mmCIF file of C-alpha atoms and ligand atoms in Angstrom:
data_model
loop_
_atom_site.group_PDB
_atom_site.id
_atom_site.type_symbol
_atom_site.label_atom_id
_atom_site.label_comp_id
_atom_site.label_asym_id
_atom_site.label_seq_id
_atom_site.Cartn_x
_atom_site.Cartn_y
_atom_site.Cartn_z
ATOM 1 C CA MET A 1 101.163 113.025 78.701
ATOM 2 C CA PHE A 2 99.286 110.228 80.398
ATOM 3 C CA THR A 3 100.434 107.902 83.116
ATOM 4 C CA ASP A 4 99.310 104.331 82.649
ATOM 5 C CA ILE A 5 99.134 102.684 86.070
ATOM 6 C CA HIS A 6 98.131 99.234 84.758
ATOM 7 C CA SER A 7 100.092 97.529 81.996
ATOM 8 C CA HIS A 8 101.345 94.044 81.135
ATOM 9 C CA VAL A 9 104.110 95.367 78.923
ATOM 10 C CA ILE A 10 107.084 93.460 80.311
ATOM 11 C CA TRP A 11 107.574 90.205 78.464
ATOM 12 C CA GLY A 12 107.937 86.712 79.825
ATOM 13 C CA VAL A 13 106.348 87.103 83.265
ATOM 14 C CA ASP A 14 102.583 86.741 82.805
ATOM 15 C CA ASP A 15 99.931 86.675 80.062
ATOM 16 C CA GLY A 16 101.118 90.038 78.717
ATOM 17 C CA ALA A 17 103.949 90.374 76.220
ATOM 18 C CA GLU A 18 105.606 87.049 75.419
ATOM 19 C CA GLU A 19 108.707 88.210 73.577
ATOM 20 C CA LYS A 20 110.905 91.287 73.729
ATOM 21 C CA GLU A 21 109.681 92.284 70.261
ATOM 22 C CA GLU A 22 106.155 92.545 71.651
ATOM 23 C CA THR A 23 107.328 94.713 74.514
ATOM 24 C CA VAL A 24 109.136 96.985 72.059
ATOM 25 C CA ARG A 25 106.022 97.288 69.920
ATOM 26 C CA MET A 26 103.897 98.044 73.015
ATOM 27 C CA LEU A 27 106.346 100.722 74.170
ATOM 28 C CA GLN A 28 106.179 102.374 70.766
ATOM 29 C CA GLU A 29 102.380 102.185 70.769
ATOM 30 C CA ALA A 30 102.271 103.741 74.234
ATOM 31 C CA VAL A 31 104.253 106.761 73.034
ATOM 32 C CA THR A 32 101.960 107.140 70.021
ATOM 33 C CA ASP A 33 98.999 106.902 72.408
ATOM 34 C CA GLY A 34 100.232 109.892 74.449
ATOM 35 C CA ILE A 35 101.556 107.880 77.384
ATOM 36 C CA GLY A 36 104.702 109.266 79.031
ATOM 37 C CA THR A 37 104.856 107.013 82.093
ATOM 38 C CA ILE A 38 104.032 103.337 82.431
ATOM 39 C CA ILE A 39 103.813 101.476 85.688
ATOM 40 C CA CYS A 40 104.492 97.868 84.753
ATOM 41 C CA THR A 41 102.021 95.692 86.636
ATOM 42 C CA PRO A 42 102.430 91.974 85.930
ATOM 43 C CA HIS A 43 99.962 89.556 87.513
ATOM 44 C CA MET A 44 100.985 88.290 90.922
ATOM 45 C CA THR A 45 99.210 85.790 93.179
ATOM 46 C CA PRO A 46 100.953 86.196 96.561
ATOM 47 C CA GLY A 47 101.730 82.991 98.412
ATOM 48 C CA VAL A 48 100.111 80.837 95.724
ATOM 49 C CA TYR A 49 102.271 81.183 92.612
ATOM 50 C CA GLU A 50 105.870 82.216 92.778
ATOM 51 C CA PHE A 51 106.481 85.363 90.772
ATOM 52 C CA PRO A 52 109.571 85.299 88.513
ATOM 53 C CA GLN A 53 111.049 88.404 90.111
ATOM 54 C CA ALA A 54 114.561 87.989 88.700
ATOM 55 C CA VAL A 55 113.208 87.597 85.150
ATOM 56 C CA PHE A 56 110.974 90.635 85.619
ATOM 57 C CA GLU A 57 113.855 92.784 86.839
ATOM 58 C CA GLU A 58 116.114 91.690 83.978
ATOM 59 C CA HIS A 59 113.456 92.335 81.307
ATOM 60 C CA PHE A 60 112.450 95.618 82.956
ATOM 61 C CA ARG A 61 116.066 96.809 82.741
ATOM 62 C CA GLU A 62 116.278 95.736 79.090
ATOM 63 C CA ALA A 63 113.089 97.660 78.337
ATOM 64 C CA GLU A 64 114.552 100.726 80.030
ATOM 65 C CA ASP A 65 117.753 100.313 77.994
ATOM 66 C CA PHE A 66 115.704 100.190 74.795
ATOM 67 C CA ILE A 67 113.877 103.392 75.775
ATOM 68 C CA ARG A 68 117.146 105.165 76.554
ATOM 69 C CA GLU A 69 118.950 103.968 73.418
ATOM 70 C CA ASN A 70 116.053 105.152 71.257
ATOM 71 C CA ALA A 71 115.534 108.412 73.161
ATOM 72 C CA MET A 72 111.854 107.628 73.647
ATOM 73 C CA PRO A 73 109.848 110.120 75.760
ATOM 74 C CA LEU A 74 108.791 107.388 78.145
ATOM 75 C CA ARG A 75 109.670 106.285 81.652
ATOM 76 C CA LEU A 76 108.929 103.006 83.359
ATOM 77 C CA PHE A 77 108.196 102.175 86.968
ATOM 78 C CA SER A 78 107.592 98.791 88.475
ATOM 79 C CA GLY A 79 104.496 97.551 90.230
ATOM 80 C CA ALA A 80 102.162 94.569 90.228
ATOM 81 C CA GLU A 81 98.545 93.632 89.732
ATOM 82 C CA VAL A 82 97.965 91.645 92.867
ATOM 83 C CA LEU A 83 95.253 89.001 92.871
ATOM 84 C CA TYR A 84 94.103 89.149 96.476
ATOM 85 C CA THR A 85 94.934 86.042 98.532
ATOM 86 C CA GLU A 86 94.886 85.332 102.256
ATOM 87 C CA GLN A 87 98.648 85.864 102.352
ATOM 88 C CA THR A 88 98.502 89.268 100.694
ATOM 89 C CA PRO A 89 98.277 91.460 103.840
ATOM 90 C CA ARG A 90 101.207 89.716 105.555
ATOM 91 C CA LEU A 91 103.411 89.820 102.459
ATOM 92 C CA LEU A 92 102.537 93.473 101.935
ATOM 93 C CA ARG A 93 103.586 94.261 105.498
ATOM 94 C CA GLU A 94 106.843 92.400 104.916
ATOM 95 C CA GLY A 95 107.527 94.536 101.839
ATOM 96 C CA ARG A 96 107.401 91.506 99.537
ATOM 97 C CA ILE A 97 104.721 92.811 97.192
ATOM 98 C CA PRO A 98 105.561 95.636 94.784
ATOM 99 C CA THR A 99 103.379 98.716 95.071
ATOM 100 C CA LEU A 100 102.707 101.167 92.227
ATOM 101 C CA GLY A 101 106.034 102.837 91.544
ATOM 102 C CA ALA A 102 107.095 102.134 95.168
ATOM 103 C CA SER A 103 104.313 104.429 96.409
ATOM 104 C CA GLN A 104 101.713 103.689 99.096
ATOM 105 C CA TYR A 105 99.296 102.477 96.419
ATOM 106 C CA VAL A 106 98.814 98.821 95.617
ATOM 107 C CA LEU A 107 96.844 97.601 92.603
ATOM 108 C CA VAL A 108 94.514 94.836 93.804
ATOM 109 C CA GLU A 109 92.537 92.462 91.608
ATOM 110 C CA PHE A 110 89.703 90.132 92.582
ATOM 111 C CA SER A 111 88.062 87.162 90.967
ATOM 112 C CA PRO A 112 84.840 88.021 89.111
ATOM 113 C CA THR A 113 83.029 85.488 91.330
ATOM 114 C CA ASP A 114 84.119 87.082 94.632
ATOM 115 C CA SER A 115 81.321 88.289 96.885
ATOM 116 C CA LEU A 116 81.014 91.841 98.127
ATOM 117 C CA SER A 117 81.768 90.729 101.683
ATOM 118 C CA HIS A 118 84.981 89.036 100.520
ATOM 119 C CA ILE A 119 86.028 92.186 98.663
ATOM 120 C CA GLN A 120 85.207 94.372 101.683
ATOM 121 C CA ASP A 121 87.163 92.106 104.002
ATOM 122 C CA ALA A 122 90.151 92.097 101.627
ATOM 123 C CA LEU A 123 90.172 95.879 101.237
ATOM 124 C CA GLN A 124 89.924 96.344 104.981
ATOM 125 C CA LYS A 125 92.939 94.082 105.473
ATOM 126 C CA VAL A 126 94.985 95.798 102.738
ATOM 127 C CA SER A 127 94.091 99.203 104.111
ATOM 128 C CA GLY A 128 95.027 97.948 107.582
ATOM 129 C CA THR A 129 98.608 97.386 106.408
ATOM 130 C CA GLY A 130 98.956 101.136 105.818
ATOM 131 C CA TYR A 131 98.940 100.774 102.044
ATOM 132 C CA LEU A 132 96.120 102.200 99.961
ATOM 133 C CA PRO A 133 94.267 99.755 97.707
ATOM 134 C CA VAL A 134 93.502 100.628 94.102
ATOM 135 C CA ILE A 135 90.837 98.247 92.749
ATOM 136 C CA ALA A 136 91.909 97.103 89.287
ATOM 137 C CA HIS A 137 89.212 97.424 86.576
ATOM 138 C CA MET A 138 86.398 97.755 89.088
ATOM 139 C CA GLU A 139 83.803 97.550 86.337
ATOM 140 C CA ARG A 140 84.496 93.824 86.034
ATOM 141 C CA TYR A 141 83.140 92.710 89.386
ATOM 142 C CA PRO A 142 79.441 91.831 89.411
ATOM 143 C CA ALA A 143 79.447 92.000 93.240
ATOM 144 C CA ILE A 144 80.052 95.769 93.049
ATOM 145 C CA GLY A 145 77.079 97.241 91.256
ATOM 146 C CA LYS A 146 75.695 100.035 93.387
ATOM 147 C CA ILE A 147 76.979 103.516 93.932
ATOM 148 C CA ASP A 148 76.482 103.283 97.704
ATOM 149 C CA GLN A 149 78.754 100.245 97.783
ATOM 150 C CA VAL A 150 81.514 102.162 96.011
ATOM 151 C CA ARG A 151 81.135 105.154 98.311
ATOM 152 C CA GLU A 152 81.435 102.860 101.285
ATOM 153 C CA LEU A 153 84.530 101.080 99.918
ATOM 154 C CA LYS A 154 86.168 104.452 99.368
ATOM 155 C CA SER A 155 85.290 105.969 102.722
ATOM 156 C CA ARG A 156 85.830 102.922 104.944
ATOM 157 C CA PHE A 157 88.904 101.394 103.326
ATOM 158 C CA ARG A 158 90.498 104.384 101.556
ATOM 159 C CA THR A 159 89.997 102.559 98.269
ATOM 160 C CA MET A 160 90.808 104.071 94.891
ATOM 161 C CA VAL A 161 88.980 102.998 91.755
ATOM 162 C CA GLN A 162 90.654 102.164 88.434
ATOM 163 C CA ILE A 163 88.595 101.660 85.277
ATOM 164 C CA ASN A 164 89.977 100.341 81.982
ATOM 165 C CA ALA A 165 90.107 102.890 79.168
ATOM 166 C CA ARG A 166 88.655 100.212 76.896
ATOM 167 C CA SER A 167 85.474 100.103 78.973
ATOM 168 C CA LEU A 168 84.859 103.741 78.062
ATOM 169 C CA ILE A 169 84.986 102.906 74.380
ATOM 170 C CA ARG A 170 82.996 99.691 74.487
ATOM 171 C CA LYS A 171 79.319 99.834 75.188
ATOM 172 C CA GLN A 172 78.507 98.674 78.680
ATOM 173 C CA PRO A 173 75.799 96.021 79.148
ATOM 174 C CA PHE A 174 72.432 97.702 79.595
ATOM 175 C CA PHE A 175 72.021 96.738 83.254
ATOM 176 C CA ARG A 176 75.469 98.169 84.093
ATOM 177 C CA ARG A 177 75.217 101.381 82.091
ATOM 178 C CA ARG A 178 73.591 103.569 84.723
ATOM 179 C CA PHE A 179 75.994 102.376 87.391
ATOM 180 C CA PHE A 180 78.947 103.017 85.098
ATOM 181 C CA ASP A 181 77.726 106.523 84.242
ATOM 182 C CA SER A 182 77.090 107.371 87.895
ATOM 183 C CA LEU A 183 80.608 106.293 88.847
ATOM 184 C CA PHE A 184 82.026 108.986 86.610
ATOM 185 C CA GLN A 185 79.363 111.616 87.144
ATOM 186 C CA GLU A 186 79.806 111.402 90.908
ATOM 187 C CA GLY A 187 83.582 111.581 90.686
ATOM 188 C CA LEU A 188 84.124 108.110 92.147
ATOM 189 C CA VAL A 189 86.644 106.992 89.509
ATOM 190 C CA ASP A 190 90.244 107.816 90.313
ATOM 191 C CA TYR A 191 92.244 106.328 87.461
ATOM 192 C CA ILE A 192 91.821 105.294 83.866
ATOM 193 C CA ALA A 193 94.432 102.810 82.665
ATOM 194 C CA THR A 194 95.015 100.586 79.650
ATOM 195 C CA ASP A 195 95.522 97.136 81.251
ATOM 196 C CA THR A 196 97.235 96.478 77.950
ATOM 197 C CA HIS A 197 98.308 92.979 76.929
ATOM 198 C CA ALA A 198 100.098 92.069 73.730
ATOM 199 C CA PHE A 199 97.263 90.141 72.165
ATOM 200 C CA ALA A 200 94.653 91.465 69.775
ATOM 201 C CA GLY A 201 91.854 93.521 71.288
ATOM 202 C CA ARG A 202 93.877 94.379 74.396
ATOM 203 C CA GLY A 203 96.119 97.090 72.975
ATOM 204 C CA THR A 204 96.601 100.565 74.348
ATOM 205 C CA CYS A 205 93.737 103.041 73.926
ATOM 206 C CA MET A 206 94.337 105.813 76.432
ATOM 207 C CA THR A 207 93.770 108.691 74.008
ATOM 208 C CA GLU A 208 90.575 107.179 72.666
ATOM 209 C CA GLY A 209 89.360 106.365 76.170
ATOM 210 C CA MET A 210 90.010 109.909 77.400
ATOM 211 C CA GLN A 211 88.219 111.327 74.350
ATOM 212 C CA ALA A 212 85.207 109.146 75.111
ATOM 213 C CA LEU A 213 85.351 110.234 78.749
ATOM 214 C CA ARG A 214 85.410 113.885 77.701
ATOM 215 C CA SER A 215 82.501 113.565 75.296
ATOM 216 C CA LYS A 216 80.356 111.447 77.646
ATOM 217 C CA TYR A 217 80.920 113.188 80.954
ATOM 218 C CA GLY A 218 82.302 116.608 80.123
ATOM 219 C CA GLU A 219 85.450 118.623 80.545
ATOM 220 C CA ASN A 220 85.469 118.914 84.346
ATOM 221 C CA ILE A 221 85.364 115.181 84.971
ATOM 222 C CA ALA A 222 87.974 114.517 82.266
ATOM 223 C CA GLN A 223 90.308 117.121 83.747
ATOM 224 C CA ALA A 224 89.913 115.753 87.273
ATOM 225 C CA ILE A 225 90.960 112.301 86.053
ATOM 226 C CA GLU A 226 93.842 113.695 84.026
ATOM 227 C CA ARG A 227 95.147 115.469 87.117
ATOM 228 C CA LYS A 228 95.089 112.248 89.106
ATOM 229 C CA LEU A 229 96.863 110.481 86.274
ATOM 230 C CA ASP A 230 99.876 112.617 86.941
ATOM 231 C CA PHE A 231 101.077 109.798 89.133
ATOM 232 C CA PHE A 232 103.441 111.735 91.297
ATOM 233 C CA SER A 233 100.799 114.207 92.301
ATOM 234 C CA PHE A 234 99.056 111.402 94.215
ATOM 235 C CA PRO A 235 98.271 113.061 97.540
ATOM 236 C CA ASP A 236 99.969 110.436 99.666
ATOM 237 C CA ALA A 237 102.632 109.168 97.307
HETATM 238 FE FE1 FE2 B 1 95.663 93.607 84.296
#
């Protein structure tokens, strides 16, 4: 069973599910897709937009109740997809930003227009708090396009790399294809996740993504990623 470390399944808190019915449908789809654990990661912009924490907690509990009442083979953990802001390191230190399932890992998102130096500076600051940054859907940032850059981010700032399962199914733009292939072939990708939203075209596709991974890059690489997706075997969690 897969662990999905990036999901907008909880309704009413971001651009993910809008209504409880959508959450319920997404939970059912996750089970069908082979997912046994979801870390719920609503968008959060620390110090800029106030996150509706009370609403999130209430809806999270209701989602857990639904899972229990229907005996679904699924467990939920809380987290956040944190759009990096200047206030992020301080709020992380103060324990005011949720990490992935209360582990040392924090899912960090950047703007597609951010420069490499901004991303490096941000990762250094997050890493300096003692938490370990996981870059959300790293394939989306034009500033990161060379394998050496990824190696450096990983070695200097203890960064983990998350790629969306959908990106394995969709054809990458020609100029990105070699970079994308090298990321996997060199073992630089740590996690595949759905980043699922309720709307069309952003559904869950973990099984399909893992099948594509297996057929493109082979059994060894697929197994290495599956092992890491057993969330609680994270080395430092
Ligand atoms: Fe996301």
